[in-house]
Amino acid sequence: MFLLRKLEGSPRLRPTQTLGLTRRIKTGEGTLYITINEDEQGLCEVFTTIGKAGGNAAAQSEAISRLISLALRSGVNPQSIVRQLKGISGPNPTWEDGRLILSTPDAIGKALDDYLHEKNQRTKKENY
């Protein structure tokens, strides 16, 4: 018998103002632009743009971004998201700044991981 856990509450609402950054990453499907935003409670959303609007790559990256944003606003640990995305292989891996980008999901995971690492480094410097 399967036990279903009742989810309490719902994702926090998106604030009217966020702060973040946008990165450009070359992937085998085209150039990915990823924006990672925070609010006063932490990471809250990710937006991605790749290829032509209406194309398959654009649709898939938008779907991933929406699910990441929902997960972040629902309290999922960002490192858990990174672990799920990094390492996903696609048909057209490519090199970007000496680093192998396996797919668009891999690029999104690596960008999020980089953001978290850089944020951690800034926090350490501020605490010294």
PDB file of C-alpha atoms in Angstrom:
ATOM      1  CA  MET A   1       0.000   0.000   0.000  1.00  0.00           C
ATOM      2  CA  PHE A   2       1.334   3.415  -0.942  1.00  0.00           C
ATOM      3  CA  LEU A   3       1.389   6.149   1.665  1.00  0.00           C
ATOM      4  CA  LEU A   4       0.823   9.631   0.350  1.00  0.00           C
ATOM      5  CA  ARG A   5       2.161  12.540   2.318  1.00  0.00           C
ATOM      6  CA  LYS A   6      -0.173  15.504   2.403  1.00  0.00           C
ATOM      7  CA  LEU A   7       1.593  18.662   1.332  1.00  0.00           C
ATOM      8  CA  GLU A   8       0.877  21.497   3.675  1.00  0.00           C
ATOM      9  CA  GLY A   9       0.641  25.014   2.344  1.00  0.00           C
ATOM     10  CA  SER A  10       1.664  26.139  -1.071  1.00  0.00           C
ATOM     11  CA  PRO A  11       4.666  27.843  -2.656  1.00  0.00           C
ATOM     12  CA  ARG A  12       5.358  31.327  -1.383  1.00  0.00           C
ATOM     13  CA  LEU A  13       4.189  34.078  -3.680  1.00  0.00           C
ATOM     14  CA  ARG A  14       6.595  35.801  -6.012  1.00  0.00           C
ATOM     15  CA  PRO A  15       7.546  39.218  -4.626  1.00  0.00           C
ATOM     16  CA  THR A  16       7.146  42.335  -6.730  1.00  0.00           C
ATOM     17  CA  GLN A  17      10.910  42.893  -6.704  1.00  0.00           C
ATOM     18  CA  THR A  18      13.787  40.427  -6.896  1.00  0.00           C
ATOM     19  CA  LEU A  19      17.536  40.709  -7.260  1.00  0.00           C
ATOM     20  CA  GLY A  20      19.701  38.443  -9.363  1.00  0.00           C
ATOM     21  CA  LEU A  21      21.979  37.968 -12.320  1.00  0.00           C
ATOM     22  CA  THR A  22      21.955  36.634 -15.847  1.00  0.00           C
ATOM     23  CA  ARG A  23      24.609  34.390 -17.395  1.00  0.00           C
ATOM     24  CA  ARG A  24      25.285  33.273 -20.934  1.00  0.00           C
ATOM     25  CA  ILE A  25      26.323  29.658 -21.530  1.00  0.00           C
ATOM     26  CA  LYS A  26      26.970  27.934 -24.844  1.00  0.00           C
ATOM     27  CA  THR A  27      25.230  24.578 -25.139  1.00  0.00           C
ATOM     28  CA  GLY A  28      24.912  22.074 -27.956  1.00  0.00           C
ATOM     29  CA  GLU A  29      21.366  23.358 -28.538  1.00  0.00           C
ATOM     30  CA  GLY A  30      22.405  27.030 -28.748  1.00  0.00           C
ATOM     31  CA  THR A  31      23.250  29.889 -26.429  1.00  0.00           C
ATOM     32  CA  LEU A  32      21.443  29.691 -23.091  1.00  0.00           C
ATOM     33  CA  TYR A  33      20.699  32.794 -21.055  1.00  0.00           C
ATOM     34  CA  ILE A  34      19.844  31.965 -17.449  1.00  0.00           C
ATOM     35  CA  THR A  35      18.609  34.463 -14.878  1.00  0.00           C
ATOM     36  CA  ILE A  36      18.691  33.472 -11.207  1.00  0.00           C
ATOM     37  CA  ASN A  37      16.732  35.697  -8.817  1.00  0.00           C
ATOM     38  CA  GLU A  38      16.476  36.005  -5.042  1.00  0.00           C
ATOM     39  CA  ASP A  39      14.116  37.676  -2.630  1.00  0.00           C
ATOM     40  CA  GLU A  40      14.564  38.323   1.101  1.00  0.00           C
ATOM     41  CA  GLN A  41      13.926  34.625   1.797  1.00  0.00           C
ATOM     42  CA  GLY A  42      16.517  33.301  -0.655  1.00  0.00           C
ATOM     43  CA  LEU A  43      16.487  31.946  -4.191  1.00  0.00           C
ATOM     44  CA  CYS A  44      13.010  32.221  -5.661  1.00  0.00           C
ATOM     45  CA  GLU A  45      13.078  31.870  -9.440  1.00  0.00           C
ATOM     46  CA  VAL A  46      15.007  30.922 -12.547  1.00  0.00           C
ATOM     47  CA  PHE A  47      14.313  32.110 -16.089  1.00  0.00           C
ATOM     48  CA  THR A  48      15.967  30.678 -19.193  1.00  0.00           C
ATOM     49  CA  THR A  49      16.009  31.593 -22.847  1.00  0.00           C
ATOM     50  CA  ILE A  50      17.533  29.466 -25.595  1.00  0.00           C
ATOM     51  CA  GLY A  51      17.024  29.250 -29.326  1.00  0.00           C
ATOM     52  CA  LYS A  52      13.959  30.481 -31.111  1.00  0.00           C
ATOM     53  CA  ALA A  53      10.683  31.124 -29.313  1.00  0.00           C
ATOM     54  CA  GLY A  54       8.375  28.185 -29.884  1.00  0.00           C
ATOM     55  CA  GLY A  55      11.244  25.789 -30.514  1.00  0.00           C
ATOM     56  CA  ASN A  56      11.730  22.531 -28.656  1.00  0.00           C
ATOM     57  CA  ALA A  57      14.846  23.682 -26.771  1.00  0.00           C
ATOM     58  CA  ALA A  58      13.074  26.868 -25.653  1.00  0.00           C
ATOM     59  CA  ALA A  59      10.015  24.931 -24.497  1.00  0.00           C
ATOM     60  CA  GLN A  60      12.066  22.405 -22.540  1.00  0.00           C
ATOM     61  CA  SER A  61      14.253  25.020 -20.847  1.00  0.00           C
ATOM     62  CA  GLU A  62      11.172  27.068 -19.925  1.00  0.00           C
ATOM     63  CA  ALA A  63       9.548  23.985 -18.398  1.00  0.00           C
ATOM     64  CA  ILE A  64      12.682  23.236 -16.367  1.00  0.00           C
ATOM     65  CA  SER A  65      12.847  26.863 -15.206  1.00  0.00           C
ATOM     66  CA  ARG A  66       9.225  26.909 -14.103  1.00  0.00           C
ATOM     67  CA  LEU A  67       9.679  23.696 -12.124  1.00  0.00           C
ATOM     68  CA  ILE A  68      12.883  24.995 -10.506  1.00  0.00           C
ATOM     69  CA  SER A  69      11.106  28.225  -9.527  1.00  0.00           C
ATOM     70  CA  LEU A  70       8.190  26.290  -8.049  1.00  0.00           C
ATOM     71  CA  ALA A  71      10.588  24.037  -6.132  1.00  0.00           C
ATOM     72  CA  LEU A  72      12.584  26.999  -4.783  1.00  0.00           C
ATOM     73  CA  ARG A  73       9.464  28.826  -3.599  1.00  0.00           C
ATOM     74  CA  SER A  74       8.295  25.555  -2.003  1.00  0.00           C
ATOM     75  CA  GLY A  75      11.412  25.251   0.138  1.00  0.00           C
ATOM     76  CA  VAL A  76      13.398  22.653  -1.822  1.00  0.00           C
ATOM     77  CA  ASN A  77      17.123  22.886  -1.115  1.00  0.00           C
ATOM     78  CA  PRO A  78      18.803  24.413  -4.211  1.00  0.00           C
ATOM     79  CA  GLN A  79      21.648  21.874  -3.984  1.00  0.00           C
ATOM     80  CA  SER A  80      19.070  19.094  -4.408  1.00  0.00           C
ATOM     81  CA  ILE A  81      17.998  20.731  -7.666  1.00  0.00           C
ATOM     82  CA  VAL A  82      21.626  21.042  -8.781  1.00  0.00           C
ATOM     83  CA  ARG A  83      22.238  17.339  -8.100  1.00  0.00           C
ATOM     84  CA  GLN A  84      19.239  16.382 -10.243  1.00  0.00           C
ATOM     85  CA  LEU A  85      20.302  18.491 -13.249  1.00  0.00           C
ATOM     86  CA  LYS A  86      24.090  18.244 -13.370  1.00  0.00           C
ATOM     87  CA  GLY A  87      25.306  15.302 -15.408  1.00  0.00           C
ATOM     88  CA  ILE A  88      22.266  14.927 -17.665  1.00  0.00           C
ATOM     89  CA  SER A  89      23.662  14.089 -21.105  1.00  0.00           C
ATOM     90  CA  GLY A  90      22.262  15.246 -24.418  1.00  0.00           C
ATOM     91  CA  PRO A  91      23.092  14.493 -28.055  1.00  0.00           C
ATOM     92  CA  ASN A  92      25.309  17.577 -28.566  1.00  0.00           C
ATOM     93  CA  PRO A  93      27.779  18.155 -25.708  1.00  0.00           C
ATOM     94  CA  THR A  94      30.052  21.168 -26.094  1.00  0.00           C
ATOM     95  CA  TRP A  95      32.890  22.945 -24.319  1.00  0.00           C
ATOM     96  CA  GLU A  96      32.367  26.324 -22.642  1.00  0.00           C
ATOM     97  CA  ASP A  97      35.332  28.055 -20.973  1.00  0.00           C
ATOM     98  CA  GLY A  98      37.175  24.759 -20.471  1.00  0.00           C
ATOM     99  CA  ARG A  99      34.164  22.988 -19.016  1.00  0.00           C
ATOM    100  CA  LEU A 100      32.117  20.286 -20.707  1.00  0.00           C
ATOM    101  CA  ILE A 101      28.426  21.186 -21.015  1.00  0.00           C
ATOM    102  CA  LEU A 102      26.550  17.923 -21.553  1.00  0.00           C
ATOM    103  CA  SER A 103      23.085  19.381 -22.255  1.00  0.00           C
ATOM    104  CA  THR A 104      20.809  22.321 -21.491  1.00  0.00           C
ATOM    105  CA  PRO A 105      19.686  20.784 -18.159  1.00  0.00           C
ATOM    106  CA  ASP A 106      23.361  20.226 -17.270  1.00  0.00           C
ATOM    107  CA  ALA A 107      24.101  23.883 -18.108  1.00  0.00           C
ATOM    108  CA  ILE A 108      21.222  25.062 -15.908  1.00  0.00           C
ATOM    109  CA  GLY A 109      22.431  22.874 -13.039  1.00  0.00           C
ATOM    110  CA  LYS A 110      26.003  24.110 -13.405  1.00  0.00           C
ATOM    111  CA  ALA A 111      24.883  27.755 -13.560  1.00  0.00           C
ATOM    112  CA  LEU A 112      22.825  27.316 -10.399  1.00  0.00           C
ATOM    113  CA  ASP A 113      25.728  25.534  -8.691  1.00  0.00           C
ATOM    114  CA  ASP A 114      28.123  28.341  -9.693  1.00  0.00           C
ATOM    115  CA  TYR A 115      25.690  30.940  -8.355  1.00  0.00           C
ATOM    116  CA  LEU A 116      25.406  29.139  -5.010  1.00  0.00           C
ATOM    117  CA  HIS A 117      29.191  28.699  -4.755  1.00  0.00           C
ATOM    118  CA  GLU A 118      29.830  32.385  -5.507  1.00  0.00           C
ATOM    119  CA  LYS A 119      27.154  33.439  -3.021  1.00  0.00           C
ATOM    120  CA  ASN A 120      28.787  31.237  -0.372  1.00  0.00           C
ATOM    121  CA  GLN A 121      32.185  32.807  -1.099  1.00  0.00           C
ATOM    122  CA  ARG A 122      30.719  36.334  -0.769  1.00  0.00           C
ATOM    123  CA  THR A 123      29.094  35.391   2.536  1.00  0.00           C
ATOM    124  CA  LYS A 124      32.396  34.032   3.871  1.00  0.00           C
ATOM    125  CA  LYS A 125      34.199  37.267   2.921  1.00  0.00           C
ATOM    126  CA  GLU A 126      31.510  39.384   4.588  1.00  0.00           C
ATOM    127  CA  ASN A 127      31.825  37.372   7.805  1.00  0.00           C
ATOM    128  CA  TYR A 128      35.584  37.938   8.106  1.00  0.00           C
TER     129      TYR A 128
END
